[in-house]
Tab-separated table of C-alpha atoms and ligand atoms in Angstrom:
chain	number	residue	atom	x	y	z
A	1	MET	CA	-7.039	-21.854	24.578
A	2	SER	CA	-3.285	-21.620	24.137
A	3	LYS	CA	-1.303	-22.772	21.105
A	4	VAL	CA	2.387	-23.306	20.576
A	5	ILE	CA	4.140	-23.124	17.236
A	6	LYS	CA	6.985	-25.598	17.579
A	7	GLY	CA	10.129	-26.560	15.755
A	8	GLY	CA	10.495	-23.533	13.491
A	9	THR	CA	12.883	-20.621	13.075
A	10	VAL	CA	11.619	-17.184	14.074
A	11	VAL	CA	12.458	-14.688	11.328
A	12	THR	CA	11.964	-11.000	12.049
A	13	ALA	CA	13.169	-7.867	10.281
A	14	ASP	CA	16.473	-8.071	12.148
A	15	LEU	CA	16.928	-11.564	13.622
A	16	SER	CA	16.620	-15.255	12.785
A	17	TYR	CA	16.680	-17.807	15.640
A	18	LYS	CA	15.231	-21.185	16.607
A	19	ALA	CA	12.392	-20.876	19.116
A	20	ASP	CA	8.850	-21.932	19.934
A	21	VAL	CA	6.168	-19.248	19.955
A	22	LYS	CA	3.222	-19.509	22.344
A	23	VAL	CA	-0.003	-17.617	21.720
A	24	GLU	CA	-3.028	-17.059	23.913
A	25	GLY	CA	-5.916	-14.592	23.917
A	26	GLY	CA	-4.921	-13.344	20.469
A	27	LYS	CA	-1.433	-12.284	21.619
A	28	ILE	CA	2.070	-13.720	21.657
A	29	VAL	CA	2.630	-14.639	25.295
A	30	GLU	CA	5.992	-16.425	25.276
A	31	ILE	CA	8.933	-17.096	22.969
A	32	GLY	CA	11.468	-19.699	24.047
A	33	GLN	CA	12.547	-23.316	24.106
A	34	ASN	CA	10.408	-26.389	24.875
A	35	LEU	CA	7.162	-24.483	25.372
A	36	SER	CA	3.892	-26.337	25.794
A	37	ALA	CA	0.233	-25.424	25.300
A	38	ASN	CA	-3.214	-26.934	24.665
A	39	GLU	CA	-2.549	-27.217	20.959
A	40	THR	CA	0.638	-27.623	18.924
A	41	LEU	CA	1.282	-26.382	15.405
A	42	ASP	CA	4.213	-28.112	13.746
A	43	ALA	CA	6.611	-25.604	12.161
A	44	THR	CA	9.442	-28.030	11.390
A	45	GLY	CA	11.400	-26.721	8.406
A	46	CYS	CA	9.426	-23.458	8.462
A	47	TYR	CA	9.982	-19.790	9.302
A	48	ILE	CA	7.726	-18.095	11.859
A	49	MET	CA	7.290	-14.539	10.645
A	50	PRO	CA	5.026	-11.568	11.385
A	51	GLY	CA	1.973	-11.840	9.146
A	52	GLY	CA	2.102	-9.656	6.068
A	53	ILE	CA	0.554	-6.201	6.133
A	54	ASP	CA	-0.758	-4.831	2.846
A	55	PRO	CA	-1.100	-1.066	3.299
A	56	HIS	CA	-2.728	-0.441	-0.063
A	57	VAL	CA	-5.979	-2.184	-0.992
A	58	HIS	CA	-9.317	-1.073	-2.437
A	59	LEU	CA	-12.106	-3.426	-1.368
A	60	GLU	CA	-15.572	-2.711	-2.752
A	61	MET	CA	-14.249	0.642	-3.946
A	62	PRO	CA	-16.611	2.895	-5.894
A	63	PHE	CA	-14.512	3.793	-8.929
A	64	MET	CA	-14.957	4.609	-12.631
A	65	GLY	CA	-18.680	3.949	-12.596
A	66	THR	CA	-18.517	0.621	-10.779
A	67	HIS	CA	-17.219	-1.046	-7.599
A	68	SER	CA	-14.083	-3.160	-7.278
A	69	ALA	CA	-15.201	-6.774	-7.116
A	70	ASP	CA	-13.548	-8.078	-3.946
A	71	ASN	CA	-15.158	-6.992	-0.692
A	72	PHE	CA	-13.653	-7.090	2.799
A	73	GLU	CA	-14.614	-10.750	3.173
A	74	SER	CA	-13.085	-12.087	-0.049
A	75	GLY	CA	-10.211	-9.602	0.026
A	76	THR	CA	-9.029	-10.448	3.531
A	77	ARG	CA	-9.593	-14.163	2.845
A	78	ALA	CA	-7.302	-13.855	-0.182
A	79	GLY	CA	-4.764	-12.030	1.958
A	80	LEU	CA	-4.778	-14.725	4.659
A	81	ALA	CA	-4.385	-17.483	2.059
A	82	GLY	CA	-1.143	-15.801	1.006
A	83	GLY	CA	0.141	-14.972	4.513
A	84	THR	CA	-1.191	-11.401	4.793
A	85	THR	CA	-2.905	-10.804	8.125
A	86	MET	CA	-3.794	-7.123	7.864
A	87	VAL	CA	-4.896	-4.708	5.133
A	88	VAL	CA	-5.257	-0.946	5.005
A	89	ASP	CA	-8.072	0.276	2.775
A	90	PHE	CA	-8.850	3.803	1.544
A	91	CYS	CA	-11.959	5.538	2.803
A	92	LEU	CA	-13.080	7.673	-0.152
A	93	PRO	CA	-15.539	10.534	0.424
A	94	SER	CA	-17.259	11.541	-2.799
A	95	PRO	CA	-16.780	15.204	-3.740
A	96	GLY	CA	-18.586	17.381	-1.178
A	97	GLN	CA	-19.253	14.437	1.148
A	98	SER	CA	-18.431	14.639	4.857
A	99	LEU	CA	-15.386	12.590	5.869
A	100	MET	CA	-17.290	11.197	8.855
A	101	GLU	CA	-20.176	10.109	6.633
A	102	ALA	CA	-17.741	8.299	4.329
A	103	LEU	CA	-16.098	6.687	7.346
A	104	ALA	CA	-19.465	5.329	8.499
A	105	ILE	CA	-19.956	3.731	5.054
A	106	TRP	CA	-16.521	2.090	5.221
A	107	GLN	CA	-17.208	0.820	8.740
A	108	GLN	CA	-20.308	-0.931	7.387
A	109	LYS	CA	-18.386	-2.542	4.540
A	110	SER	CA	-15.550	-3.804	6.703
A	111	GLY	CA	-17.848	-5.695	9.092
A	112	SER	CA	-17.265	-8.905	7.099
A	113	ALA	CA	-13.440	-8.772	7.278
A	114	CYS	CA	-11.720	-12.055	8.148
A	115	ALA	CA	-8.504	-10.280	9.232
A	116	ASP	CA	-7.640	-6.996	10.899
A	117	TYR	CA	-7.797	-3.799	8.907
A	118	SER	CA	-7.314	-0.065	9.100
A	119	TYR	CA	-8.096	2.872	6.822
A	120	HIS	CA	-6.374	5.791	5.179
A	121	MET	CA	-8.754	8.740	4.680
A	122	ALA	CA	-8.747	10.248	1.179
A	123	VAL	CA	-8.896	14.002	0.704
A	124	THR	CA	-10.893	14.169	-2.533
A	125	TRP	CA	-12.038	17.797	-2.214
A	126	TRP	CA	-11.100	20.756	-0.053
A	127	GLY	CA	-13.064	23.155	2.137
A	128	GLU	CA	-13.540	24.266	5.718
A	129	LYS	CA	-15.551	21.143	6.490
A	130	VAL	CA	-12.693	18.881	5.414
A	131	PHE	CA	-10.228	21.009	7.387
A	132	ASP	CA	-12.401	20.685	10.517
A	133	GLU	CA	-13.244	17.012	10.122
A	134	MET	CA	-9.625	15.951	9.637
A	135	GLU	CA	-9.120	16.397	13.377
A	136	GLU	CA	-12.019	14.082	14.180
A	137	VAL	CA	-10.692	11.535	11.689
A	138	VAL	CA	-7.326	11.533	13.489
A	139	GLY	CA	-9.217	11.140	16.762
A	140	ARG	CA	-10.797	7.994	15.316
A	141	GLY	CA	-7.407	6.360	14.807
A	142	ILE	CA	-6.679	7.324	11.201
A	143	ASN	CA	-3.364	9.143	10.941
A	144	THR	CA	-2.877	9.031	7.156
A	145	PHE	CA	-4.563	11.116	4.436
A	146	LYS	CA	-4.422	10.128	0.776
A	147	HIS	CA	-4.257	12.600	-2.116
A	148	PHE	CA	-4.811	11.651	-5.743
A	149	MET	CA	-2.754	13.818	-8.107
A	150	ALA	CA	-4.429	12.005	-11.023
A	151	TYR	CA	-7.990	11.031	-12.086
A	152	LYS	CA	-8.852	14.541	-13.223
A	153	GLY	CA	-12.512	15.426	-12.783
A	154	ALA	CA	-12.974	12.653	-10.219
A	155	LEU	CA	-10.614	12.099	-7.288
A	156	MET	CA	-7.834	14.527	-8.246
A	157	VAL	CA	-6.854	17.449	-6.003
A	158	ASP	CA	-4.895	20.506	-7.132
A	159	ASP	CA	-1.624	21.793	-5.691
A	160	ASP	CA	-3.233	24.504	-3.532
A	161	GLU	CA	-5.602	21.921	-2.018
A	162	MET	CA	-2.737	19.527	-1.466
A	163	PHE	CA	-0.604	22.201	0.207
A	164	ALA	CA	-3.494	23.180	2.496
A	165	SER	CA	-4.156	19.546	3.396
A	166	PHE	CA	-0.452	18.765	3.973
A	167	GLN	CA	-0.196	21.727	6.361
A	168	ARG	CA	-3.264	20.464	8.204
A	169	CYS	CA	-1.635	16.997	8.423
A	170	SER	CA	1.438	18.656	9.861
A	171	ALA	CA	-0.620	20.377	12.574
A	172	LEU	CA	-2.524	17.193	13.445
A	173	GLY	CA	0.468	14.852	13.586
A	174	ALA	CA	-0.755	12.987	10.512
A	175	MET	CA	1.025	11.879	7.334
A	176	PRO	CA	-0.090	12.565	3.748
A	177	LEU	CA	0.016	9.862	1.086
A	178	VAL	CA	0.008	10.602	-2.628
A	179	HIS	CA	-0.891	8.842	-5.827
A	180	ALA	CA	1.784	10.626	-7.842
A	181	GLU	CA	0.869	11.155	-11.494
A	182	ASN	CA	0.356	14.487	-13.239
A	183	GLY	CA	-3.401	14.261	-13.877
A	184	ASP	CA	-3.503	17.231	-16.279
A	185	VAL	CA	-0.835	15.748	-18.535
A	186	VAL	CA	-2.479	12.302	-18.418
A	187	ALA	CA	-5.863	13.789	-19.414
A	188	THR	CA	-4.287	15.648	-22.362
A	189	LEU	CA	-2.357	12.576	-23.537
A	190	GLN	CA	-5.495	10.427	-23.273
A	191	GLN	CA	-7.452	12.799	-25.529
A	192	LYS	CA	-4.579	13.005	-28.031
A	193	LEU	CA	-4.246	9.214	-28.208
A	194	LEU	CA	-7.982	8.712	-28.644
A	195	ALA	CA	-8.095	11.364	-31.368
A	196	GLU	CA	-5.335	9.486	-33.188
A	197	GLY	CA	-7.375	6.280	-33.032
A	198	ASN	CA	-5.273	4.726	-30.290
A	199	ASN	CA	-8.161	3.326	-28.240
A	200	GLY	CA	-6.848	-0.072	-27.065
A	201	PRO	CA	-5.618	-0.946	-23.558
A	202	GLU	CA	-1.973	-0.433	-24.592
A	203	ALA	CA	-2.786	3.289	-24.956
A	204	HIS	CA	-3.393	3.387	-21.189
A	205	ALA	CA	0.341	2.841	-20.757
A	206	TYR	CA	1.232	5.363	-23.493
A	207	SER	CA	-0.830	8.004	-21.675
A	208	ARG	CA	1.066	7.524	-18.401
A	209	PRO	CA	4.822	7.594	-19.154
A	210	PRO	CA	7.299	7.502	-16.262
A	211	GLU	CA	7.861	11.280	-16.544
A	212	VAL	CA	4.232	11.861	-15.539
A	213	GLU	CA	4.925	9.974	-12.324
A	214	GLY	CA	8.397	11.402	-11.690
A	215	GLU	CA	7.169	14.985	-12.024
A	216	ALA	CA	4.267	14.448	-9.639
A	217	ALA	CA	6.395	12.587	-7.084
A	218	ASN	CA	8.912	15.410	-7.100
A	219	ARG	CA	6.158	18.047	-6.804
A	220	ALA	CA	4.521	16.260	-3.868
A	221	ILE	CA	7.908	15.953	-2.158
A	222	MET	CA	8.571	19.696	-2.515
A	223	ILE	CA	5.086	20.532	-1.230
A	224	ALA	CA	5.567	18.201	1.745
A	225	ASP	CA	8.918	19.831	2.480
A	226	MET	CA	7.294	23.269	2.465
A	227	ALA	CA	4.465	22.032	4.692
A	228	GLY	CA	6.881	20.304	7.080
A	229	VAL	CA	5.378	16.797	6.886
A	230	PRO	CA	6.681	13.321	6.137
A	231	LEU	CA	5.319	11.872	2.882
A	232	TYR	CA	4.399	8.388	1.678
A	233	ILE	CA	4.274	7.799	-2.082
A	234	VAL	CA	2.056	4.872	-3.039
A	235	HIS	CA	2.667	2.526	-5.983
A	236	THR	CA	6.119	3.867	-6.915
A	237	SER	CA	6.618	2.201	-10.282
A	238	CYS	CA	9.560	3.851	-12.032
A	239	GLU	CA	13.090	5.158	-11.740
A	240	GLN	CA	11.971	8.796	-12.142
A	241	ALA	CA	9.775	8.634	-9.016
A	242	HIS	CA	12.324	6.516	-7.162
A	243	GLU	CA	15.024	9.048	-8.020
A	244	ALA	CA	12.928	11.860	-6.528
A	245	ILE	CA	12.471	9.795	-3.349
A	246	ARG	CA	16.194	8.963	-3.109
A	247	ARG	CA	17.134	12.606	-3.575
A	248	ALA	CA	14.687	13.743	-0.903
A	249	ARG	CA	15.912	11.140	1.562
A	250	GLN	CA	19.532	12.144	0.943
A	251	LYS	CA	18.467	15.660	1.775
A	252	GLY	CA	17.168	14.371	5.121
A	253	MET	CA	13.471	14.260	4.311
A	254	ARG	CA	11.203	11.517	5.641
A	255	VAL	CA	9.812	10.305	2.337
A	256	PHE	CA	8.709	6.703	1.896
A	257	GLY	CA	8.170	4.764	-1.342
A	258	GLU	CA	5.964	1.742	-1.940
A	259	PRO	CA	6.537	-0.465	-5.004
A	260	LEU	CA	3.861	-3.015	-5.853
A	261	ILE	CA	4.515	-6.702	-6.435
A	262	GLN	CA	2.949	-6.271	-9.900
A	263	HIS	CA	5.470	-3.589	-10.922
A	264	LEU	CA	8.348	-5.669	-9.563
A	265	THR	CA	7.477	-8.812	-11.495
A	266	LEU	CA	5.323	-7.954	-14.534
A	267	ASP	CA	6.352	-5.680	-17.376
A	268	GLU	CA	4.907	-3.507	-20.117
A	269	SER	CA	4.978	-6.313	-22.701
A	270	GLU	CA	1.672	-7.468	-21.153
A	271	TYR	CA	-0.057	-4.564	-22.945
A	272	ALA	CA	1.147	-5.784	-26.352
A	273	ASN	CA	-0.756	-9.055	-25.936
A	274	PRO	CA	-2.992	-9.643	-28.988
A	275	ASN	CA	-5.871	-10.615	-26.691
A	276	TRP	CA	-7.834	-7.474	-25.672
A	277	ASP	CA	-9.034	-8.994	-22.386
A	278	HIS	CA	-5.523	-10.028	-21.360
A	279	SER	CA	-4.211	-6.544	-21.928
A	280	ALA	CA	-7.197	-4.735	-20.330
A	281	GLN	CA	-7.006	-6.960	-17.252
A	282	ARG	CA	-3.519	-5.539	-16.643
A	283	VAL	CA	-4.629	-1.896	-16.909
A	284	MET	CA	-3.720	-0.137	-13.710
A	285	SER	CA	-2.207	3.191	-12.758
A	286	PRO	CA	0.688	3.607	-12.949
A	287	PRO	CA	1.016	0.990	-15.713
A	288	PHE	CA	3.570	-1.815	-15.821
A	289	ARG	CA	7.045	-0.593	-16.854
A	290	ASN	CA	10.187	-2.043	-18.480
A	291	LYS	CA	13.065	-3.991	-16.942
A	292	MET	CA	15.166	-0.896	-16.216
A	293	HIS	CA	12.419	0.422	-13.921
A	294	GLN	CA	11.962	-2.988	-12.317
A	295	ASP	CA	15.707	-3.165	-11.548
A	296	SER	CA	15.481	0.291	-9.988
A	297	LEU	CA	12.630	-0.818	-7.689
A	298	TRP	CA	14.483	-3.953	-6.584
A	299	ALA	CA	17.584	-1.871	-5.916
A	300	GLY	CA	15.479	0.514	-3.825
A	301	LEU	CA	14.215	-2.339	-1.668
A	302	GLN	CA	17.754	-3.668	-1.277
A	303	SER	CA	19.290	-0.334	-0.346
A	304	GLY	CA	16.396	0.943	1.769
A	305	SER	CA	15.405	3.907	-0.412
A	306	LEU	CA	12.064	2.080	-0.927
A	307	GLN	CA	10.560	0.506	2.150
A	308	VAL	CA	7.326	-1.380	1.464
A	309	VAL	CA	5.876	-3.845	-1.034
A	310	ALA	CA	2.093	-3.582	-1.437
A	311	THR	CA	-0.521	-4.702	-3.993
A	312	ASP	CA	-3.000	-1.848	-4.559
A	313	HIS	CA	-5.462	-4.768	-4.789
A	314	CYS	CA	-8.365	-3.335	-6.783
A	315	ALA	CA	-9.853	-6.229	-8.723
A	316	PHE	CA	-12.384	-5.936	-11.537
A	317	THR	CA	-14.181	-8.758	-13.334
A	318	VAL	CA	-13.824	-9.515	-17.046
A	319	ASP	CA	-17.144	-7.750	-17.747
A	320	GLN	CA	-16.176	-4.687	-15.732
A	321	LYS	CA	-12.921	-4.381	-17.679
A	322	ARG	CA	-14.949	-4.584	-20.901
A	323	PHE	CA	-16.578	-1.228	-20.079
A	324	GLY	CA	-13.540	0.143	-21.932
A	325	ILE	CA	-13.909	-1.639	-25.287
A	326	GLY	CA	-13.346	1.096	-27.886
A	327	ASP	CA	-12.128	3.630	-25.286
A	328	PHE	CA	-9.233	2.673	-23.012
A	329	THR	CA	-9.998	5.577	-20.632
A	330	LYS	CA	-13.133	3.715	-19.531
A	331	ILE	CA	-11.329	0.502	-18.506
A	332	PRO	CA	-11.584	0.412	-14.693
A	333	ASN	CA	-8.032	0.838	-13.396
A	334	GLY	CA	-6.765	-1.844	-11.062
A	335	THR	CA	-5.457	-5.371	-10.629
A	336	GLY	CA	-5.542	-8.023	-7.908
A	337	GLY	CA	-2.608	-9.420	-5.948
A	338	LEU	CA	-3.491	-9.847	-2.273
A	339	GLU	CA	-3.077	-13.634	-2.261
A	340	ASP	CA	0.088	-13.543	-4.360
A	341	ARG	CA	2.189	-10.714	-2.904
A	342	MET	CA	4.110	-12.760	-0.323
A	343	PRO	CA	4.699	-15.928	-2.431
A	344	MET	CA	5.690	-13.843	-5.477
A	345	LEU	CA	8.068	-11.670	-3.452
A	346	TRP	CA	9.613	-14.713	-1.789
A	347	THR	CA	10.048	-16.472	-5.142
A	348	TYR	CA	11.354	-13.492	-7.119
A	349	GLY	CA	13.093	-11.802	-4.179
A	350	VAL	CA	14.383	-14.215	-1.532
A	351	ALA	CA	14.819	-17.292	-3.738
A	352	THR	CA	16.818	-15.270	-6.293
A	353	GLY	CA	19.069	-13.672	-3.659
A	354	ARG	CA	17.749	-10.162	-4.268
A	355	LEU	CA	16.404	-9.973	-0.704
A	356	THR	CA	17.330	-11.662	2.540
A	357	MET	CA	14.600	-13.300	4.605
A	358	ASN	CA	14.897	-10.468	7.125
A	359	GLU	CA	14.514	-7.870	4.372
A	360	PHE	CA	11.454	-9.800	3.171
A	361	VAL	CA	9.882	-9.418	6.616
A	362	ALA	CA	10.854	-5.761	6.722
A	363	VAL	CA	9.245	-4.850	3.383
A	364	THR	CA	6.119	-7.007	3.757
A	365	SER	CA	5.319	-6.196	7.384
A	366	THR	CA	7.615	-4.500	9.886
A	367	ASN	CA	8.534	-1.330	7.971
A	368	ILE	CA	4.931	-0.432	7.252
A	369	ALA	CA	3.882	-1.209	10.836
A	370	LYS	CA	6.445	1.370	11.946
A	371	ILE	CA	5.600	3.876	9.200
A	372	LEU	CA	1.882	3.709	10.063
A	373	ASN	CA	2.546	3.849	13.823
A	374	MET	CA	1.172	0.466	14.823
A	375	TYR	CA	4.427	-1.305	15.730
A	376	PRO	CA	4.901	-3.573	17.693
A	377	LYS	CA	1.199	-4.420	17.992
A	378	LYS	CA	1.547	-5.410	14.325
A	379	GLY	CA	4.650	-6.352	12.330
A	380	ALA	CA	6.506	-8.035	15.199
A	381	VAL	CA	7.186	-11.452	16.684
A	382	MET	CA	7.462	-10.193	20.229
A	383	VAL	CA	5.787	-10.965	23.551
A	384	GLY	CA	2.706	-8.728	23.791
A	385	ALA	CA	2.311	-8.311	20.012
A	386	ASP	CA	-0.861	-9.483	18.257
A	387	ALA	CA	-0.517	-13.115	17.220
A	388	ASP	CA	-0.768	-12.261	13.518
A	389	LEU	CA	1.732	-14.807	12.283
A	390	VAL	CA	2.618	-16.770	9.222
A	391	VAL	CA	4.372	-20.116	9.440
A	392	TRP	CA	6.182	-19.994	6.127
A	393	ASP	CA	7.145	-23.199	4.352
A	394	PRO	CA	9.984	-22.315	1.947
A	395	ASN	CA	9.569	-25.631	0.109
A	396	ARG	CA	5.817	-25.615	-0.556
A	397	SER	CA	5.053	-24.629	-4.103
A	398	LYS	CA	2.176	-24.109	-6.476
A	399	THR	CA	1.408	-22.653	-9.870
A	400	ILE	CA	-0.745	-19.561	-9.521
A	401	THR	CA	-4.109	-19.918	-11.201
A	402	ALA	CA	-7.405	-18.077	-10.987
A	403	LYS	CA	-9.143	-21.456	-10.728
A	404	SER	CA	-8.080	-21.922	-7.121
A	405	GLN	CA	-7.760	-18.308	-5.928
A	406	GLN	CA	-9.814	-16.644	-3.182
A	407	SER	CA	-10.468	-13.434	-5.084
A	408	VAL	CA	-13.875	-13.430	-6.792
A	409	ILE	CA	-12.580	-12.394	-10.225
A	410	GLU	CA	-12.123	-14.875	-13.077
A	411	TYR	CA	-8.467	-14.235	-13.918
A	412	ASN	CA	-5.140	-13.588	-12.224
A	413	VAL	CA	-2.408	-11.317	-13.565
A	414	PHE	CA	0.178	-13.823	-12.250
A	415	GLU	CA	-1.530	-16.815	-13.925
A	416	GLY	CA	0.978	-19.611	-14.636
A	417	LYS	CA	3.751	-18.301	-12.376
A	418	LYS	CA	5.288	-21.063	-10.269
A	419	VAL	CA	5.897	-19.912	-6.703
A	420	THR	CA	7.937	-21.693	-4.053
A	421	GLY	CA	7.377	-20.439	-0.517
A	422	LEU	CA	3.822	-20.536	0.877
A	423	PRO	CA	2.111	-20.447	4.261
A	424	ARG	CA	1.796	-23.702	6.176
A	425	PHE	CA	-0.337	-21.816	8.715
A	426	THR	CA	-1.623	-18.252	8.812
A	427	LEU	CA	-2.842	-17.019	12.194
A	428	THR	CA	-4.975	-13.949	12.703
A	429	ARG	CA	-4.862	-12.831	16.345
A	430	GLY	CA	-4.079	-16.415	17.343
A	431	LYS	CA	-6.790	-18.065	15.253
A	432	VAL	CA	-5.625	-20.465	12.536
A	433	ALA	CA	-7.228	-19.134	9.356
A	434	ILE	CA	-5.174	-21.101	6.849
A	435	GLU	CA	-3.672	-24.576	7.204
A	436	GLU	CA	-1.938	-25.328	3.915
A	437	SER	CA	-4.752	-25.368	1.353
A	438	ALA	CA	-7.541	-25.556	3.966
A	439	VAL	CA	-9.278	-22.204	4.416
A	440	LYS	CA	-10.762	-21.776	7.899
A	441	VAL	CA	-11.482	-18.061	7.922
A	442	GLU	CA	-14.243	-16.472	9.961
A	443	PRO	CA	-15.959	-13.478	8.357
A	444	GLY	CA	-16.373	-10.748	10.966
A	445	HIS	CA	-13.304	-11.840	12.947
A	446	GLY	CA	-11.310	-8.830	11.665
A	447	GLU	CA	-11.027	-5.784	13.911
A	448	PHE	CA	-10.284	-2.168	13.130
A	449	VAL	CA	-6.751	-1.142	14.119
A	450	GLY	CA	-6.632	2.471	15.279
A	451	ARG	CA	-3.371	4.359	14.770
A	452	ASP	CA	-2.371	7.315	16.914
A	453	PRO	CA	-0.914	10.508	15.467
A	454	TYR	CA	2.850	10.603	15.020
A	455	PRO	CA	4.448	11.928	18.172
A	456	ALA	CA	8.034	12.245	16.987
A	457	VAL	CA	8.536	13.047	13.315
A	458	ASN	CA	5.915	15.789	12.968
A	459	LYS	CA	7.108	17.402	16.181
A	460	ALA	CA	10.730	17.362	15.013
A	461	LEU	CA	9.729	18.761	11.630
A	462	SER	CA	7.644	21.588	13.168
A	463	LYS	CA	10.450	22.485	15.530
A	464	TRP	CA	12.867	22.695	12.582
A	465	LYS	CA	10.292	24.737	10.574
A	466	GLU	CA	9.965	27.160	13.474
A	467	ILE	CA	13.744	27.563	13.818
A	468	THR	CA	14.212	28.097	10.079
A	469	ALA	CA	11.026	30.168	9.457
A	470	PRO	CA	11.453	33.422	7.455
A	471	ARG	CA	12.018	36.285	9.897
A	472	LYS	CA	11.963	40.009	9.323
A	473	VAL	CA	15.401	41.628	9.668
A	474	GLU	CA	15.008	44.473	12.185
A	475	ARG	CA	17.107	47.450	10.965
A	476	LYS	CA	18.041	50.531	12.918
A	477	ALA	CA	17.163	53.914	11.450
A	478	GLU	CA	20.865	54.655	10.791
A	479	ASN	CA	21.028	51.608	8.471
A	480	MET	CA	18.047	52.727	6.412
A	481	PRO	CA	18.274	54.975	3.346
A	482	ALA	CA	17.824	58.612	4.341
A	483	GLY	CA	14.311	60.060	4.222
A	484	VAL	CA	12.430	56.727	4.777
B	501	URP	N1	-4.080	1.729	-9.165
B	501	URP	C1	-5.182	1.551	-9.855
B	501	URP	O1	-5.082	1.436	-11.075
B	501	URP	N2	-6.394	1.465	-9.279
B	501	URP	C2	-6.733	1.705	-7.950
B	501	URP	C3	-6.833	3.156	-7.620
B	501	URP	C4	-5.474	3.755	-7.418
B	501	URP	O2	-4.788	3.389	-6.476
B	501	URP	O3	-5.072	4.597	-8.189
B	502	ZN	ZN1	-3.394	5.156	-7.065
B	503	ZN	ZN1	-4.662	2.405	-4.917
């Protein structure tokens, strides 16, 4: 059955123009004037944009002695309600576990997804088995490997492991991702704070100052440079990390930075709230920062030194957060945001003049589709692309509240924020999943999106590495000291 979206303005990362968009068989089949189909969706006054892609979510993630509360069903439903039509989750092998075994577990979990999804594979330990299995992982359509430089004693990898893994990524045409925080320094600061009696949620932020992030971002960048791979730095939250990214890019390196909507719009004052629950519910890593850091992140999105806005959606219930009463290091780290990323970014970005509509599309969808090598299947309004679309009504507004959200948790870190700019329709491969406040999702509709290795960047980087590799200087006997 065909559908036509009529009367709207197509907005892509580089163009805005009036046109109808026809979809059939899950794909965009025609873009033009006066199109007709079996069904018509009225887009008068709206923008027809590529559906959002959130490249950083943790659904049903085993973490800090529990599991994040949203699963693939509720997480992707929340995404669709806010105009996000694809998520990328992190497959996390436990220490010593086979990557393929972990992948099978994630495939089970994602069976209930209402929208398309992909995975990054985490490298949580190092050994010959991981080295060998990385090739099979790439063969299964996963071209990105995540490294945690924090969470000492759990997910953290050391520099030698990271260097080995980055070199393997280089050989396989894959890209490493890093959670950039110096895990050793964080662990020491946590113990010091606890010993001083600083055990409340605010101490989480004290234990993770911007320097901890800036140092790790810079270290990962240098290691990536030595390994000859591009690098993607997740949840870039501060000027120090942004500065390292800017510097690397000026040097010609392919380094990408991903601010989160939470870091762009919420600040560190949240941790000073007298209510323990309020403060603990905002505990995430890196923590919220001050206005100077927020301005830096917005400037990065405007100038292109930062490319993607994500959520790191990793939601925990009130009771789960309370695991950390009396010891902030036991508060499960993470916040929600999947449903709110696009409306919040539109409201605080486009409506304030910080971003153009085209830049909005770039940072919520198109840039990451290109970075993850799935463009133009995803991230495009183009004939042949998947019909993952959002018909965006710039005048629809609501006040964000946990009472009406799709996420299963009881609170929302954006509670009370008024947003203007919401989906009129969200389509996942041509199926209408959201029609204003009506939710018509279909659990199990989501499909895995495989991503091929990077043909161009890794090849260019290895060629350059080969040309500039250290070479022995061959010296004739007459140029050598006598008697050698
Ligand atoms: N960000 C966070 O606090 N929780 C999720 C895990 C991670 O991305 O570090
Ligand atoms: Zn992280
Ligand atoms: Zn994360």
